[in-house]
Amino acid sequence: MIRLITCILMTLSLGACSSASVKPWERGNLAKSSMTFGYDSMIDSTDDHIYFSKEATSGGRSFGAGGCGCN
Amino acid sequence: MQLKNSNKIALAAAGLLGAVNTAQVSAADWDHEASVLYYGESDGRVQDGSIKYKGKRTNDDDNVLTLNLGIDTLTGSSPSGIAPSGDVQVVATPSGGSTTTYQANKLTLDDTFLDTRVDLGASWDQSILDENTRLNVGASLSKEYDYLHLGVSGGVSRELNNNNTTLSLGLAYSADTIEAVGNTPVPLADISAAKGSSDESKDTLDFVVGVTQVLSKNSILQLNYGLTQADGYLNDPYKRISRVDSSGKIVQNLNESRPGDRLGHNIYGALKHNFSDNVLSTSARLHTDDFGIDSVTLDTKYNINLGNRRSIEPHIRYYHQTAADFYAPQLDATAPIPEFASADYRLAEFDAYTLGATYRFGGRKGREWRVTGELYSQNPKREKLTASQAGLDANPGFDALLLSIGVKF
């Protein structure tokens, strides 16, 4: 467990250091709505709820979906 | 620390009301989204119709209030867990009020499934300390005939590195109450035996830590680690499991039994890349937990800009999970009954595939419409039953169709 968390934190640190070069005026494409995580959150939440109901594992992009006694 | 139910309700209500009161409501500042959804499984299994609404208000200080409402109506049938047999079976329904008859050589589906679910949610997001640090708090509530969910959540995020890096941390707690129809079945007791208490509870704690990193002018990456701890009543009160002798005869049907706690870990990575006018969104998730279930999920969408405010986005998803340690399609009647056992198809080993697409187009007054269609197919590993049950399948899998129309306005 400690190894897993250490590994994740190292990965996160590497990610944080990987690019500081994108300037505000270079963000035209990044500013597109389709480049935003969670842009279509209603589709995401609908899919997550279905998968939560039909599969044994959930979560990932956010908290695990839940709140139902789904069959 | 365990909160009493009344305190949990008060906490959730305070979160909802507090968020609403904080906002200076102005209709002109709201963004709205609504959708209708149909979900239907093959062979007369679960059918779901739902409507959803999301309202989002951003004020001059960049504080964001989000409200969610959803209503689902579910009907159809769901596998009972009772093993298929060459004989007609007459068994007590989960509520205990009557009997149901399962035809010989058929999957045993519980067709008493009918419910309406209402869910509400509210969240508030604002900057704290400085403009690069934000706080988010939320509350959620959902109610079905036999299930109540109350949840609260909170998180902080901080932008670093000229806004190229965002670190985030979140915590959520939910307190659910299960009020099984006809009271709670006693685990591993005969399905005809007297029931237990009128309600049971389940507490779930979620923790997520993540980073979002701009990789280039056209790429952005997200990595998350999530931990989930669930305690309490983790059974499905309507699932059963059969004890079967070597001749294929069902000797007894029992209520299922699962452990009372579950600890799971998720690692999630998502990447978005802009190719000219098109955007690739792909993600992968690895999961492991102490039920013995490991899973891998791969998901890809490709948004193709068709011009004139139109786009189409194909979607493909692959999912694989291993079976829970205590999953069995049926129990050997000559062996001792294990401490935990479930024949719930969702705890079996299977592959699942989703294939679909979303078409978006701009409407009048800046509205953005979408139409989504998806096919979901669940394909379990074939489990061996007794020789006398040759040709019978306790978990044949299913296909489902999802159709949805939504609009942002």
CSV table of C-alpha atoms in Angstrom, one decimal:
chain,number,residue,atom,x,y,z
A,1,MET,CA,0.0,0.0,0.0
A,2,ILE,CA,2.8,2.5,1.0
A,3,ARG,CA,4.7,1.4,-2.2
A,4,LEU,CA,1.6,2.1,-4.3
A,5,ILE,CA,1.1,5.6,-2.9
A,6,THR,CA,4.8,6.4,-3.2
A,7,CYS,CA,4.7,5.3,-6.8
A,8,ILE,CA,1.7,7.4,-7.5
A,9,LEU,CA,3.2,10.5,-5.9
A,10,MET,CA,6.4,10.1,-7.9
A,11,THR,CA,4.3,9.8,-11.1
A,12,LEU,CA,2.4,12.9,-10.1
A,13,SER,CA,5.6,14.8,-9.4
A,14,LEU,CA,7.1,13.8,-12.7
A,15,GLY,CA,4.0,15.0,-14.5
A,16,ALA,CA,4.1,18.3,-12.7
A,17,CYS,CA,7.7,18.9,-13.9
A,18,SER,CA,7.1,17.7,-17.4
A,19,SER,CA,5.9,20.9,-19.0
A,20,ALA,CA,5.9,24.5,-17.8
A,21,SER,CA,6.3,25.9,-21.3
A,22,VAL,CA,2.8,26.4,-22.4
A,23,LYS,CA,2.0,30.1,-22.2
A,24,PRO,CA,-1.4,31.7,-21.8
A,25,TRP,CA,-1.4,32.9,-25.4
A,26,GLU,CA,-0.7,29.4,-26.6
A,27,ARG,CA,-3.8,27.9,-25.0
A,28,GLY,CA,-6.3,28.4,-27.9
A,29,ASN,CA,-6.8,24.7,-28.5
A,30,LEU,CA,-6.7,23.8,-24.7
A,31,ALA,CA,-9.5,26.3,-24.2
A,32,LYS,CA,-11.9,24.3,-26.4
A,33,SER,CA,-14.8,22.9,-24.4
A,34,SER,CA,-14.1,19.4,-25.8
A,35,MET,CA,-10.5,19.6,-24.3
A,36,THR,CA,-12.0,20.0,-20.8
A,37,PHE,CA,-12.2,17.0,-18.6
A,38,GLY,CA,-15.8,16.6,-17.6
A,39,TYR,CA,-17.1,18.7,-20.5
A,40,ASP,CA,-20.1,16.5,-20.9
A,41,SER,CA,-20.6,15.6,-17.3
A,42,MET,CA,-24.2,14.5,-17.8
A,43,ILE,CA,-23.2,11.8,-20.3
A,44,ASP,CA,-20.3,10.8,-18.0
A,45,SER,CA,-22.5,10.6,-14.9
A,46,THR,CA,-25.2,8.6,-16.8
A,47,ASP,CA,-22.6,6.1,-18.1
A,48,ASP,CA,-21.0,5.9,-14.7
A,49,HIS,CA,-24.4,5.2,-13.0
A,50,ILE,CA,-25.1,2.4,-15.5
A,51,TYR,CA,-21.7,0.8,-15.1
A,52,PHE,CA,-22.0,1.1,-11.3
A,53,SER,CA,-25.3,-0.8,-11.5
A,54,LYS,CA,-24.0,-3.6,-13.8
A,55,GLU,CA,-20.4,-4.0,-12.9
A,56,ALA,CA,-18.5,-4.6,-9.6
A,57,THR,CA,-16.1,-1.7,-9.8
A,58,SER,CA,-16.6,2.0,-10.2
A,59,GLY,CA,-15.0,5.4,-9.8
A,60,GLY,CA,-11.8,6.7,-11.2
A,61,ARG,CA,-12.4,10.1,-12.8
A,62,SER,CA,-14.1,11.1,-9.6
A,63,PHE,CA,-15.7,9.5,-6.5
A,64,GLY,CA,-17.3,6.1,-7.1
A,65,ALA,CA,-20.8,6.5,-8.3
A,66,GLY,CA,-23.4,5.2,-6.0
A,67,GLY,CA,-26.5,5.9,-4.0
A,68,CYS,CA,-28.8,3.2,-5.3
A,69,GLY,CA,-29.7,-0.4,-4.6
A,70,CYS,CA,-29.4,-1.1,-8.3
A,71,ASN,CA,-30.4,-4.4,-9.8
B,1,MET,CA,-17.1,8.1,14.3
B,2,GLN,CA,-20.6,7.0,13.4
B,3,LEU,CA,-23.1,9.8,12.9
B,4,LYS,CA,-26.7,9.0,13.9
B,5,ASN,CA,-29.1,9.0,10.9
B,6,SER,CA,-30.9,12.2,12.0
B,7,ASN,CA,-27.6,14.0,12.1
B,8,LYS,CA,-26.7,12.7,8.7
B,9,ILE,CA,-29.9,14.0,7.3
B,10,ALA,CA,-29.4,17.4,9.0
B,11,LEU,CA,-25.9,17.6,7.6
B,12,ALA,CA,-27.0,16.8,4.1
B,13,ALA,CA,-29.9,19.3,4.3
B,14,ALA,CA,-27.7,22.0,5.7
B,15,GLY,CA,-25.3,21.5,2.8
B,16,LEU,CA,-28.1,21.8,0.2
B,17,LEU,CA,-29.8,24.8,1.8
B,18,GLY,CA,-26.5,26.5,2.6
B,19,ALA,CA,-25.4,26.3,-0.9
B,20,VAL,CA,-28.6,27.7,-2.2
B,21,ASN,CA,-28.7,30.6,0.3
B,22,THR,CA,-25.2,31.6,-0.5
B,23,ALA,CA,-25.9,32.3,-4.1
B,24,GLN,CA,-27.4,35.6,-5.3
B,25,VAL,CA,-29.7,34.0,-7.7
B,26,SER,CA,-30.0,35.6,-11.1
B,27,ALA,CA,-31.6,33.8,-14.0
B,28,ALA,CA,-29.5,35.5,-16.5
B,29,ASP,CA,-26.3,33.8,-15.2
B,30,TRP,CA,-27.5,30.3,-15.3
B,31,ASP,CA,-26.4,27.6,-17.7
B,32,HIS,CA,-28.8,24.7,-18.0
B,33,GLU,CA,-28.7,21.2,-19.3
B,34,ALA,CA,-31.4,18.6,-19.5
B,35,SER,CA,-31.7,15.1,-20.9
B,36,VAL,CA,-34.0,12.2,-21.4
B,37,LEU,CA,-32.7,8.7,-21.4
B,38,TYR,CA,-33.9,5.2,-22.2
B,39,TYR,CA,-32.0,2.2,-21.1
B,40,GLY,CA,-33.2,-1.3,-22.0
B,41,GLU,CA,-31.7,-4.8,-21.5
B,42,SER,CA,-32.3,-7.8,-23.7
B,43,ASP,CA,-34.7,-10.7,-22.7
B,44,GLY,CA,-37.0,-8.4,-20.8
B,45,ARG,CA,-34.5,-7.6,-18.1
B,46,VAL,CA,-34.1,-4.1,-16.6
B,47,GLN,CA,-35.8,-1.2,-18.5
B,48,ASP,CA,-35.1,2.4,-17.3
B,49,GLY,CA,-36.5,5.7,-18.4
B,50,SER,CA,-35.0,8.8,-16.8
B,51,ILE,CA,-34.9,12.6,-17.0
B,52,LYS,CA,-32.0,14.7,-15.7
B,53,TYR,CA,-31.5,18.4,-15.2
B,54,LYS,CA,-28.3,20.3,-14.2
B,55,GLY,CA,-28.2,24.0,-13.5
B,56,LYS,CA,-25.0,25.8,-13.1
B,57,ARG,CA,-24.6,29.4,-12.1
B,58,THR,CA,-21.3,31.3,-12.2
B,59,ASN,CA,-21.2,34.7,-10.5
B,60,ASP,CA,-19.0,37.7,-10.9
B,61,ASP,CA,-16.5,36.3,-8.4
B,62,ASP,CA,-16.2,33.1,-10.4
B,63,ASN,CA,-18.0,31.2,-7.7
B,64,VAL,CA,-20.0,28.3,-9.1
B,65,LEU,CA,-23.2,26.8,-7.8
B,66,THR,CA,-24.4,23.5,-9.4
B,67,LEU,CA,-27.7,21.8,-8.9
B,68,ASN,CA,-28.7,18.4,-10.1
B,69,LEU,CA,-32.0,16.6,-10.3
B,70,GLY,CA,-32.7,13.1,-11.7
B,71,ILE,CA,-35.8,10.9,-11.8
B,72,ASP,CA,-35.5,7.2,-12.9
B,73,THR,CA,-38.3,4.7,-13.4
B,74,LEU,CA,-37.1,1.2,-13.5
B,75,THR,CA,-39.0,-2.0,-14.3
B,76,GLY,CA,-38.3,-5.4,-15.8
B,77,SER,CA,-36.6,-8.4,-14.3
B,78,SER,CA,-33.2,-9.2,-12.8
B,79,PRO,CA,-31.4,-12.6,-12.3
B,80,SER,CA,-32.3,-14.0,-8.8
B,81,GLY,CA,-29.2,-16.0,-8.4
B,82,ILE,CA,-31.1,-19.3,-8.1
B,83,ALA,CA,-29.5,-21.9,-10.3
B,84,PRO,CA,-31.2,-23.0,-13.5
B,85,SER,CA,-32.7,-26.5,-13.4
B,86,GLY,CA,-34.4,-29.1,-15.5
B,87,ASP,CA,-37.3,-29.0,-13.1
B,88,VAL,CA,-40.0,-26.3,-12.6
B,89,GLN,CA,-39.2,-24.4,-9.4
B,90,VAL,CA,-41.8,-22.7,-7.2
B,91,VAL,CA,-40.0,-20.4,-4.6
B,92,ALA,CA,-40.9,-17.6,-2.2
B,93,THR,CA,-40.5,-14.1,-3.7
B,94,PRO,CA,-37.9,-11.9,-2.0
B,95,SER,CA,-40.7,-10.0,-0.2
B,96,GLY,CA,-42.0,-13.3,1.2
B,97,GLY,CA,-45.5,-12.4,0.4
B,98,SER,CA,-46.1,-14.9,-2.5
B,99,THR,CA,-44.4,-17.4,-4.7
B,100,THR,CA,-42.9,-17.2,-8.1
B,101,THR,CA,-42.5,-20.0,-10.7
B,102,TYR,CA,-39.3,-20.5,-12.6
B,103,GLN,CA,-39.7,-22.6,-15.8
B,104,ALA,CA,-37.4,-25.6,-16.4
B,105,ASN,CA,-34.2,-24.9,-18.3
B,106,LYS,CA,-34.6,-21.2,-18.1
B,107,LEU,CA,-32.6,-18.4,-16.4
B,108,THR,CA,-34.3,-17.6,-13.1
B,109,LEU,CA,-35.4,-14.0,-13.3
B,110,ASP,CA,-37.0,-12.1,-10.5
B,111,ASP,CA,-39.7,-10.1,-12.3
B,112,THR,CA,-41.1,-8.2,-9.2
B,113,PHE,CA,-38.7,-5.4,-9.9
B,114,LEU,CA,-40.4,-2.0,-10.1
B,115,ASP,CA,-39.0,1.2,-8.6
B,116,THR,CA,-38.8,5.0,-9.0
B,117,ARG,CA,-35.6,6.8,-7.9
B,118,VAL,CA,-35.2,10.5,-7.3
B,119,ASP,CA,-31.8,12.0,-6.8
B,120,LEU,CA,-30.8,15.5,-5.9
B,121,GLY,CA,-27.4,17.1,-5.6
B,122,ALA,CA,-25.9,20.5,-5.0
B,123,SER,CA,-22.3,21.7,-5.0
B,124,TRP,CA,-20.6,25.0,-4.4
B,125,ASP,CA,-17.2,25.9,-5.8
B,126,GLN,CA,-15.2,29.0,-4.9
B,127,SER,CA,-11.7,30.3,-4.6
B,128,ILE,CA,-10.1,30.5,-1.2
B,129,LEU,CA,-6.9,32.0,0.0
B,130,ASP,CA,-5.9,33.2,-3.5
B,131,GLU,CA,-7.2,32.9,-7.0
B,132,ASN,CA,-5.3,29.7,-7.7
B,133,THR,CA,-6.8,27.7,-4.9
B,134,ARG,CA,-10.4,26.5,-5.0
B,135,LEU,CA,-12.7,24.8,-2.5
B,136,ASN,CA,-15.7,22.6,-3.5
B,137,VAL,CA,-18.4,21.3,-1.2
B,138,GLY,CA,-21.4,19.3,-2.1
B,139,ALA,CA,-24.3,17.2,-0.9
B,140,SER,CA,-26.4,14.5,-2.5
B,141,LEU,CA,-29.6,12.6,-1.7
B,142,SER,CA,-31.4,9.9,-3.5
B,143,LYS,CA,-34.5,7.9,-2.6
B,144,GLU,CA,-36.0,4.7,-3.9
B,145,TYR,CA,-38.8,2.7,-2.4
B,146,ASP,CA,-36.3,0.5,-0.5
B,147,TYR,CA,-33.1,2.6,-0.4
B,148,LEU,CA,-32.1,6.0,0.9
B,149,HIS,CA,-28.7,7.6,0.1
B,150,LEU,CA,-27.3,10.7,1.8
B,151,GLY,CA,-23.9,12.0,0.9
B,152,VAL,CA,-21.6,14.9,1.5
B,153,SER,CA,-18.3,15.7,-0.2
B,154,GLY,CA,-15.5,18.3,-0.2
B,155,GLY,CA,-12.3,19.0,-2.0
B,156,VAL,CA,-9.6,21.5,-2.7
B,157,SER,CA,-7.6,22.1,-5.9
B,158,ARG,CA,-4.6,24.3,-6.5
B,159,GLU,CA,-3.2,25.6,-9.8
B,160,LEU,CA,0.6,25.7,-10.1
B,161,ASN,CA,3.2,26.2,-12.7
B,162,ASN,CA,1.5,29.0,-14.6
B,163,ASN,CA,-1.7,27.1,-14.5
B,164,ASN,CA,-0.2,24.2,-16.3
B,165,THR,CA,-0.6,21.9,-13.3
B,166,THR,CA,-3.6,21.4,-11.1
B,167,LEU,CA,-3.4,19.3,-7.9
B,168,SER,CA,-6.7,18.2,-6.4
B,169,LEU,CA,-7.8,16.3,-3.3
B,170,GLY,CA,-11.3,15.2,-2.4
B,171,LEU,CA,-13.2,13.3,0.3
B,172,ALA,CA,-16.8,12.0,0.2
B,173,TYR,CA,-18.9,10.3,2.8
B,174,SER,CA,-22.2,8.6,2.1
B,175,ALA,CA,-24.6,7.0,4.5
B,176,ASP,CA,-27.1,4.6,2.9
B,177,THR,CA,-30.1,2.9,4.4
B,178,ILE,CA,-31.5,-0.3,2.9
B,179,GLU,CA,-35.1,-1.1,3.7
B,180,ALA,CA,-35.7,-4.4,1.9
B,181,VAL,CA,-39.2,-5.3,1.0
B,182,GLY,CA,-40.5,-7.8,3.6
B,183,ASN,CA,-37.5,-7.0,5.9
B,184,THR,CA,-33.9,-8.0,5.5
B,185,PRO,CA,-33.1,-11.6,4.7
B,186,VAL,CA,-30.8,-13.4,7.1
B,187,PRO,CA,-27.5,-14.3,5.2
B,188,LEU,CA,-27.2,-17.9,4.3
B,189,ALA,CA,-30.6,-18.8,5.8
B,190,ASP,CA,-33.2,-20.6,3.8
B,191,ILE,CA,-35.1,-18.1,1.6
B,192,SER,CA,-38.3,-19.3,3.4
B,193,ALA,CA,-36.9,-18.6,6.9
B,194,ALA,CA,-38.0,-15.7,9.0
B,195,LYS,CA,-36.5,-12.3,8.0
B,196,GLY,CA,-34.3,-10.1,10.1
B,197,SER,CA,-34.5,-6.4,10.8
B,198,SER,CA,-36.5,-3.9,8.9
B,199,ASP,CA,-33.5,-1.8,7.8
B,200,GLU,CA,-29.8,-2.0,7.5
B,201,SER,CA,-27.1,0.6,6.9
B,202,LYS,CA,-24.0,1.1,4.7
B,203,ASP,CA,-21.3,3.8,5.1
B,204,THR,CA,-18.9,4.6,2.3
B,205,LEU,CA,-15.8,6.8,2.5
B,206,ASP,CA,-14.2,7.9,-0.8
B,207,PHE,CA,-10.8,9.6,-1.1
B,208,VAL,CA,-9.4,10.9,-4.4
B,209,VAL,CA,-6.1,12.7,-5.1
B,210,GLY,CA,-5.1,13.7,-8.6
B,211,VAL,CA,-3.1,15.9,-10.9
B,212,THR,CA,-4.0,17.5,-14.2
B,213,GLN,CA,-1.1,18.5,-16.3
B,214,VAL,CA,-0.8,20.4,-19.5
B,215,LEU,CA,1.7,18.5,-21.7
B,216,SER,CA,1.7,20.7,-24.7
B,217,LYS,CA,-0.4,23.2,-26.7
B,218,ASN,CA,-2.5,20.3,-27.7
B,219,SER,CA,-2.4,17.8,-24.9
B,220,ILE,CA,-3.6,17.5,-21.4
B,221,LEU,CA,-3.2,14.6,-18.9
B,222,GLN,CA,-5.1,13.7,-15.8
B,223,LEU,CA,-4.0,11.1,-13.2
B,224,ASN,CA,-6.0,10.1,-10.1
B,225,TYR,CA,-5.7,7.7,-7.3
B,226,GLY,CA,-8.9,6.8,-5.4
B,227,LEU,CA,-9.6,4.8,-2.3
B,228,THR,CA,-13.0,3.5,-1.3
B,229,GLN,CA,-13.9,2.0,2.0
B,230,ALA,CA,-17.4,0.6,2.5
B,231,ASP,CA,-18.8,-0.8,5.7
B,232,GLY,CA,-22.1,-2.3,6.8
B,233,TYR,CA,-24.7,-4.2,4.8
B,234,LEU,CA,-23.1,-4.9,1.5
B,235,ASN,CA,-25.5,-7.7,0.4
B,236,ASP,CA,-28.1,-7.4,-2.2
B,237,PRO,CA,-31.2,-8.4,-0.2
B,238,TYR,CA,-32.9,-9.9,-3.3
B,239,LYS,CA,-30.1,-12.2,-4.5
B,240,ARG,CA,-30.2,-15.9,-3.6
B,241,ILE,CA,-27.8,-18.8,-4.1
B,242,SER,CA,-28.7,-22.5,-4.6
B,243,ARG,CA,-27.2,-25.7,-3.1
B,244,VAL,CA,-27.2,-28.3,-5.8
B,245,ASP,CA,-26.4,-32.0,-5.5
B,246,SER,CA,-24.5,-34.0,-8.0
B,247,SER,CA,-27.6,-35.1,-9.8
B,248,GLY,CA,-28.3,-31.4,-10.6
B,249,LYS,CA,-31.2,-31.3,-8.1
B,250,ILE,CA,-31.6,-28.0,-6.2
B,251,VAL,CA,-31.6,-29.1,-2.5
B,252,GLN,CA,-32.0,-25.7,-1.0
B,253,ASN,CA,-32.0,-22.0,-1.9
B,254,LEU,CA,-30.2,-19.6,0.5
B,255,ASN,CA,-30.0,-15.8,0.9
B,256,GLU,CA,-26.6,-14.6,-0.3
B,257,SER,CA,-23.9,-13.5,2.1
B,258,ARG,CA,-21.1,-11.0,1.5
B,259,PRO,CA,-18.4,-9.6,3.8
B,260,GLY,CA,-19.4,-6.5,5.8
B,261,ASP,CA,-16.5,-4.4,4.6
B,262,ARG,CA,-14.7,-3.7,1.4
B,263,LEU,CA,-11.6,-1.7,0.6
B,264,GLY,CA,-10.9,-0.8,-3.0
B,265,HIS,CA,-8.2,1.1,-4.9
B,266,ASN,CA,-8.4,2.8,-8.3
B,267,ILE,CA,-5.7,4.3,-10.5
B,268,TYR,CA,-7.1,6.3,-13.3
B,269,GLY,CA,-5.3,8.1,-16.2
B,270,ALA,CA,-7.0,10.2,-18.9
B,271,LEU,CA,-5.4,12.0,-21.9
B,272,LYS,CA,-6.9,14.5,-24.3
B,273,HIS,CA,-5.2,15.5,-27.5
B,274,ASN,CA,-6.3,18.0,-30.1
B,275,PHE,CA,-5.7,17.0,-33.7
B,276,SER,CA,-6.5,20.0,-35.8
B,277,ASP,CA,-10.3,20.4,-35.3
B,278,ASN,CA,-10.8,17.0,-33.7
B,279,VAL,CA,-10.2,15.8,-30.1
B,280,LEU,CA,-9.2,12.4,-28.9
B,281,SER,CA,-10.2,11.6,-25.3
B,282,THR,CA,-8.9,8.3,-23.9
B,283,SER,CA,-8.6,6.9,-20.4
B,284,ALA,CA,-7.6,3.8,-18.5
B,285,ARG,CA,-8.5,2.6,-15.1
B,286,LEU,CA,-7.1,-0.2,-12.9
B,287,HIS,CA,-9.0,-1.4,-9.9
B,288,THR,CA,-8.3,-3.9,-7.1
B,289,ASP,CA,-10.2,-4.6,-3.9
B,290,ASP,CA,-10.3,-7.1,-1.0
B,291,PHE,CA,-13.4,-8.8,-2.4
B,292,GLY,CA,-10.8,-10.2,-4.8
B,293,ILE,CA,-12.1,-8.3,-7.8
B,294,ASP,CA,-9.5,-6.8,-10.2
B,295,SER,CA,-10.7,-4.8,-13.2
B,296,VAL,CA,-9.3,-2.9,-16.1
B,297,THR,CA,-11.2,-0.3,-18.1
B,298,LEU,CA,-10.2,1.3,-21.4
B,299,ASP,CA,-12.3,4.0,-22.9
B,300,THR,CA,-11.8,6.1,-26.0
B,301,LYS,CA,-13.9,8.9,-27.7
B,302,TYR,CA,-13.0,10.8,-30.8
B,303,ASN,CA,-14.7,14.1,-31.3
B,304,ILE,CA,-14.9,15.0,-35.1
B,305,ASN,CA,-15.8,18.5,-35.9
B,306,LEU,CA,-18.2,18.6,-38.9
B,307,GLY,CA,-18.3,22.3,-39.1
B,308,ASN,CA,-21.4,24.6,-38.7
B,309,ARG,CA,-21.7,23.8,-35.0
B,310,ARG,CA,-22.0,20.1,-35.6
B,311,SER,CA,-19.8,17.2,-34.4
B,312,ILE,CA,-19.9,13.5,-34.1
B,313,GLU,CA,-18.1,11.5,-31.3
B,314,PRO,CA,-17.7,7.7,-31.7
B,315,HIS,CA,-17.2,6.0,-28.3
B,316,ILE,CA,-15.7,2.6,-27.5
B,317,ARG,CA,-15.1,1.0,-24.1
B,318,TYR,CA,-13.7,-2.3,-22.9
B,319,TYR,CA,-14.1,-3.6,-19.4
B,320,HIS,CA,-12.8,-6.8,-17.8
B,321,GLN,CA,-13.3,-7.9,-14.2
B,322,THR,CA,-12.2,-11.0,-12.3
B,323,ALA,CA,-14.8,-12.7,-10.0
B,324,ALA,CA,-15.2,-12.0,-6.3
B,325,ASP,CA,-13.5,-14.6,-4.1
B,326,PHE,CA,-16.9,-15.7,-2.8
B,327,TYR,CA,-18.7,-15.7,-6.2
B,328,ALA,CA,-20.2,-19.1,-7.3
B,329,PRO,CA,-23.0,-19.8,-9.7
B,330,GLN,CA,-24.2,-22.4,-7.2
B,331,LEU,CA,-23.0,-24.3,-4.1
B,332,ASP,CA,-22.2,-28.0,-3.8
B,333,ALA,CA,-24.8,-29.4,-1.5
B,334,THR,CA,-22.4,-32.1,-0.2
B,335,ALA,CA,-19.9,-29.5,0.9
B,336,PRO,CA,-20.1,-27.3,4.0
B,337,ILE,CA,-21.7,-23.9,3.4
B,338,PRO,CA,-19.0,-21.2,3.2
B,339,GLU,CA,-19.0,-18.1,5.3
B,340,PHE,CA,-19.6,-15.9,2.2
B,341,ALA,CA,-21.3,-16.8,-1.0
B,342,SER,CA,-23.1,-15.0,-3.8
B,343,ALA,CA,-24.3,-15.9,-7.3
B,344,ASP,CA,-24.9,-12.2,-8.2
B,345,TYR,CA,-23.9,-11.9,-11.9
B,346,ARG,CA,-22.2,-8.6,-11.2
B,347,LEU,CA,-19.6,-10.4,-9.1
B,348,ALA,CA,-18.7,-12.9,-11.8
B,349,GLU,CA,-15.8,-12.8,-14.2
B,350,PHE,CA,-16.8,-11.1,-17.4
B,351,ASP,CA,-15.8,-8.8,-20.3
B,352,ALA,CA,-18.0,-5.9,-21.3
B,353,TYR,CA,-18.0,-3.8,-24.4
B,354,THR,CA,-19.6,-0.4,-25.1
B,355,LEU,CA,-19.9,0.9,-28.7
B,356,GLY,CA,-21.7,4.1,-29.5
B,357,ALA,CA,-21.7,7.7,-30.7
B,358,THR,CA,-22.9,11.1,-29.8
B,359,TYR,CA,-24.0,13.6,-32.5
B,360,ARG,CA,-24.0,17.3,-31.4
B,361,PHE,CA,-25.5,20.2,-33.3
B,362,GLY,CA,-26.2,23.8,-32.5
B,363,GLY,CA,-29.7,25.1,-32.3
B,364,ARG,CA,-31.4,28.4,-32.0
B,365,LYS,CA,-30.5,30.8,-29.2
B,366,GLY,CA,-27.1,29.2,-28.7
B,367,ARG,CA,-28.5,25.9,-27.7
B,368,GLU,CA,-26.4,22.8,-28.1
B,369,TRP,CA,-28.3,19.6,-28.7
B,370,ARG,CA,-26.9,16.1,-28.6
B,371,VAL,CA,-28.2,12.6,-29.4
B,372,THR,CA,-26.4,9.6,-27.9
B,373,GLY,CA,-26.8,6.0,-28.8
B,374,GLU,CA,-24.8,3.2,-27.2
B,375,LEU,CA,-24.8,-0.6,-27.1
B,376,TYR,CA,-23.5,-2.4,-24.1
B,377,SER,CA,-22.7,-6.1,-24.1
B,378,GLN,CA,-21.8,-8.1,-21.0
B,379,ASN,CA,-20.1,-11.5,-21.7
B,380,PRO,CA,-19.4,-13.6,-18.6
B,381,LYS,CA,-17.0,-16.5,-18.4
B,382,ARG,CA,-19.0,-19.7,-18.7
B,383,GLU,CA,-19.0,-21.5,-15.3
B,384,LYS,CA,-19.3,-25.3,-15.2
B,385,LEU,CA,-22.4,-26.6,-13.4
B,386,THR,CA,-23.2,-30.3,-12.7
B,387,ALA,CA,-23.3,-32.8,-15.5
B,388,SER,CA,-27.1,-33.0,-15.2
B,389,GLN,CA,-27.3,-29.3,-15.8
B,390,ALA,CA,-25.5,-29.6,-19.1
B,391,GLY,CA,-26.6,-27.0,-21.6
B,392,LEU,CA,-27.9,-24.7,-18.8
B,393,ASP,CA,-26.1,-21.4,-18.1
B,394,ALA,CA,-26.5,-19.6,-14.7
B,395,ASN,CA,-25.1,-16.3,-16.2
B,396,PRO,CA,-25.6,-16.0,-19.9
B,397,GLY,CA,-24.8,-12.2,-20.0
B,398,PHE,CA,-27.0,-9.6,-21.7
B,399,ASP,CA,-27.0,-6.8,-24.2
B,400,ALA,CA,-28.4,-3.3,-23.5
B,401,LEU,CA,-29.3,-0.3,-25.6
B,402,LEU,CA,-28.9,3.3,-24.3
B,403,LEU,CA,-30.6,6.2,-26.1
B,404,SER,CA,-30.4,9.7,-24.8
B,405,ILE,CA,-31.2,13.2,-26.0
B,406,GLY,CA,-29.8,16.2,-24.3
B,407,VAL,CA,-29.7,20.0,-24.6
B,408,LYS,CA,-27.5,22.7,-23.1
B,409,PHE,CA,-29.2,26.1,-22.9
